[in-house]
Amino acid sequence: MLKEEEIINISPEEKVQKVFLKAIELVGGLKQLCEYRSLTWLPALARAAFAVVLKEEYHKTDEEIAKELGITKQTVRNILQADPEYAKERISKLKDFMEEEGKNLKGHTAGSIIKLAYSMLEKNE
């Protein structure tokens, strides 16, 4: 976690990009998403990445995050309450996971993937 004085000078964009790219890596990479016609997952993962980084690094409230991202507070809650263990379980069966989720990635699923990616980056995995 960043210290207060570090937060002042850093935009969330760089951290969000790292988390987003780690999440894409976790689901098999861009080529895998293309093969399963799951590119529509990218906006959900991007929103979830912003929500998690804004909450964890910048201590924004659910309401502030919802307003900044143009999504509902409930969607923010779904993302932030997601269990990263769910992502681990689902990713282990990647093909079934992608087929079951279909074209629209649910908020809690995107949240679990992003939270897993965030925690892995924090642990330098």
PDB file of N, CA, C and O in Angstrom, residues 20-21 23-42 45 94-95 98:
ATOM      1  N   PHE A  20      -4.759  -4.507 -14.435  1.00  0.00           N
ATOM      2  CA  PHE A  20      -5.539  -4.916 -15.602  1.00  0.00           C
ATOM      3  C   PHE A  20      -4.756  -5.918 -16.450  1.00  0.00           C
ATOM      4  O   PHE A  20      -5.269  -6.977 -16.824  1.00  0.00           O
ATOM      5  N   LEU A  21      -3.492  -5.614 -16.721  1.00  0.00           N
ATOM      6  CA  LEU A  21      -2.670  -6.513 -17.536  1.00  0.00           C
ATOM      7  C   LEU A  21      -2.411  -7.835 -16.827  1.00  0.00           C
ATOM      8  O   LEU A  21      -2.392  -8.897 -17.458  1.00  0.00           O
ATOM      9  N   ALA A  23      -4.478  -9.245 -14.767  1.00  0.00           N
ATOM     10  CA  ALA A  23      -5.748  -9.964 -14.862  1.00  0.00           C
ATOM     11  C   ALA A  23      -5.902 -10.629 -16.227  1.00  0.00           C
ATOM     12  O   ALA A  23      -6.332 -11.782 -16.325  1.00  0.00           O
ATOM     13  N   ILE A  24      -5.530  -9.914 -17.271  1.00  0.00           N
ATOM     14  CA  ILE A  24      -5.588 -10.491 -18.626  1.00  0.00           C
ATOM     15  C   ILE A  24      -4.660 -11.704 -18.706  1.00  0.00           C
ATOM     16  O   ILE A  24      -5.026 -12.737 -19.260  1.00  0.00           O
ATOM     17  N   GLU A  25      -3.498 -11.574 -18.112  1.00  0.00           N
ATOM     18  CA  GLU A  25      -2.558 -12.696 -18.071  1.00  0.00           C
ATOM     19  C   GLU A  25      -3.187 -13.891 -17.343  1.00  0.00           C
ATOM     20  O   GLU A  25      -3.055 -15.039 -17.778  1.00  0.00           O
ATOM     21  N   LEU A  26      -3.878 -13.639 -16.239  1.00  0.00           N
ATOM     22  CA  LEU A  26      -4.500 -14.714 -15.458  1.00  0.00           C
ATOM     23  C   LEU A  26      -5.560 -15.483 -16.237  1.00  0.00           C
ATOM     24  O   LEU A  26      -5.736 -16.682 -16.025  1.00  0.00           O
ATOM     25  N   VAL A  27      -6.271 -14.799 -17.125  1.00  0.00           N
ATOM     26  CA  VAL A  27      -7.315 -15.479 -17.900  1.00  0.00           C
ATOM     27  C   VAL A  27      -6.793 -15.997 -19.235  1.00  0.00           C
ATOM     28  O   VAL A  27      -7.565 -16.319 -20.131  1.00  0.00           O
ATOM     29  N   GLY A  28      -5.481 -16.069 -19.358  1.00  0.00           N
ATOM     30  CA  GLY A  28      -4.900 -16.697 -20.531  1.00  0.00           C
ATOM     31  C   GLY A  28      -4.356 -15.769 -21.590  1.00  0.00           C
ATOM     32  O   GLY A  28      -3.879 -16.227 -22.625  1.00  0.00           O
ATOM     33  N   GLY A  29      -4.463 -14.475 -21.376  1.00  0.00           N
ATOM     34  CA  GLY A  29      -3.939 -13.506 -22.329  1.00  0.00           C
ATOM     35  C   GLY A  29      -4.970 -13.059 -23.352  1.00  0.00           C
ATOM     36  O   GLY A  29      -6.067 -13.612 -23.455  1.00  0.00           O
ATOM     37  N   LEU A  30      -4.606 -12.049 -24.116  1.00  0.00           N
ATOM     38  CA  LEU A  30      -5.526 -11.478 -25.108  1.00  0.00           C
ATOM     39  C   LEU A  30      -5.904 -12.483 -26.192  1.00  0.00           C
ATOM     40  O   LEU A  30      -7.047 -12.532 -26.637  1.00  0.00           O
ATOM     41  N   LYS A  31      -4.941 -13.288 -26.607  1.00  0.00           N
ATOM     42  CA  LYS A  31      -5.245 -14.271 -27.647  1.00  0.00           C
ATOM     43  C   LYS A  31      -6.321 -15.242 -27.170  1.00  0.00           C
ATOM     44  O   LYS A  31      -7.248 -15.567 -27.910  1.00  0.00           O
ATOM     45  N   GLN A  32      -6.205 -15.676 -25.933  1.00  0.00           N
ATOM     46  CA  GLN A  32      -7.207 -16.587 -25.357  1.00  0.00           C
ATOM     47  C   GLN A  32      -8.582 -15.910 -25.341  1.00  0.00           C
ATOM     48  O   GLN A  32      -9.586 -16.532 -25.678  1.00  0.00           O
ATOM     49  N   LEU A  33      -8.620 -14.642 -24.948  1.00  0.00           N
ATOM     50  CA  LEU A  33      -9.890 -13.919 -24.931  1.00  0.00           C
ATOM     51  C   LEU A  33     -10.476 -13.820 -26.338  1.00  0.00           C
ATOM     52  O   LEU A  33     -11.682 -13.940 -26.525  1.00  0.00           O
ATOM     53  N   CYS A  34      -9.612 -13.610 -27.329  1.00  0.00           N
ATOM     54  CA  CYS A  34     -10.065 -13.562 -28.724  1.00  0.00           C
ATOM     55  C   CYS A  34     -10.631 -14.912 -29.159  1.00  0.00           C
ATOM     56  O   CYS A  34     -11.695 -14.975 -29.787  1.00  0.00           O
ATOM     57  N   GLU A  35      -9.914 -15.973 -28.839  1.00  0.00           N
ATOM     58  CA  GLU A  35     -10.343 -17.307 -29.258  1.00  0.00           C
ATOM     59  C   GLU A  35     -11.711 -17.678 -28.686  1.00  0.00           C
ATOM     60  O   GLU A  35     -12.507 -18.334 -29.345  1.00  0.00           O
ATOM     61  N   TYR A  36     -11.974 -17.272 -27.452  1.00  0.00           N
ATOM     62  CA  TYR A  36     -13.258 -17.578 -26.826  1.00  0.00           C
ATOM     63  C   TYR A  36     -14.282 -16.459 -27.020  1.00  0.00           C
ATOM     64  O   TYR A  36     -15.335 -16.474 -26.391  1.00  0.00           O
ATOM     65  N   ARG A  37     -13.951 -15.510 -27.898  1.00  0.00           N
ATOM     66  CA  ARG A  37     -14.835 -14.373 -28.170  1.00  0.00           C
ATOM     67  C   ARG A  37     -15.262 -13.671 -26.875  1.00  0.00           C
ATOM     68  O   ARG A  37     -16.419 -13.343 -26.671  1.00  0.00           O
ATOM     69  N   SER A  38     -14.275 -13.460 -26.022  1.00  0.00           N
ATOM     70  CA  SER A  38     -14.532 -12.864 -24.713  1.00  0.00           C
ATOM     71  C   SER A  38     -13.924 -11.473 -24.567  1.00  0.00           C
ATOM     72  O   SER A  38     -13.673 -11.022 -23.455  1.00  0.00           O
ATOM     73  N   LEU A  39     -13.673 -10.796 -25.680  1.00  0.00           N
ATOM     74  CA  LEU A  39     -13.098  -9.452 -25.593  1.00  0.00           C
ATOM     75  C   LEU A  39     -14.030  -8.478 -24.879  1.00  0.00           C
ATOM     76  O   LEU A  39     -13.579  -7.458 -24.373  1.00  0.00           O
ATOM     77  N   THR A  40     -15.304  -8.816 -24.809  1.00  0.00           N
ATOM     78  CA  THR A  40     -16.244  -7.967 -24.085  1.00  0.00           C
ATOM     79  C   THR A  40     -15.986  -7.995 -22.583  1.00  0.00           C
ATOM     80  O   THR A  40     -16.561  -7.204 -21.851  1.00  0.00           O
ATOM     81  N   TRP A  41     -15.105  -8.866 -22.122  1.00  0.00           N
ATOM     82  CA  TRP A  41     -14.716  -8.893 -20.712  1.00  0.00           C
ATOM     83  C   TRP A  41     -13.833  -7.703 -20.354  1.00  0.00           C
ATOM     84  O   TRP A  41     -13.745  -7.316 -19.193  1.00  0.00           O
ATOM     85  N   LEU A  42     -13.154  -7.130 -21.335  1.00  0.00           N
ATOM     86  CA  LEU A  42     -12.170  -6.092 -21.051  1.00  0.00           C
ATOM     87  C   LEU A  42     -12.743  -4.879 -20.317  1.00  0.00           C
ATOM     88  O   LEU A  42     -12.129  -4.422 -19.345  1.00  0.00           O
ATOM     89  N   LEU A  45     -13.297  -5.820 -16.668  1.00  0.00           N
ATOM     90  CA  LEU A  45     -12.027  -5.933 -15.953  1.00  0.00           C
ATOM     91  C   LEU A  45     -11.415  -4.555 -15.694  1.00  0.00           C
ATOM     92  O   LEU A  45     -10.864  -4.313 -14.619  1.00  0.00           O
ATOM     93  N   LEU A  94     -10.111 -23.036 -17.098  1.00  0.00           N
ATOM     94  CA  LEU A  94     -10.261 -21.856 -17.942  1.00  0.00           C
ATOM     95  C   LEU A  94     -11.252 -22.020 -19.084  1.00  0.00           C
ATOM     96  O   LEU A  94     -12.117 -21.176 -19.290  1.00  0.00           O
ATOM     97  N   LYS A  95     -11.172 -23.090 -19.819  1.00  0.00           N
ATOM     98  CA  LYS A  95     -12.064 -23.267 -20.970  1.00  0.00           C
ATOM     99  C   LYS A  95     -13.520 -23.288 -20.517  1.00  0.00           C
ATOM    100  O   LYS A  95     -14.362 -22.576 -21.073  1.00  0.00           O
ATOM    101  N   MET A  98     -14.623 -19.742 -19.344  1.00  0.00           N
ATOM    102  CA  MET A  98     -14.905 -18.786 -20.418  1.00  0.00           C
ATOM    103  C   MET A  98     -16.217 -19.117 -21.125  1.00  0.00           C
ATOM    104  O   MET A  98     -16.975 -18.212 -21.459  1.00  0.00           O
TER     105      MET A  98
END
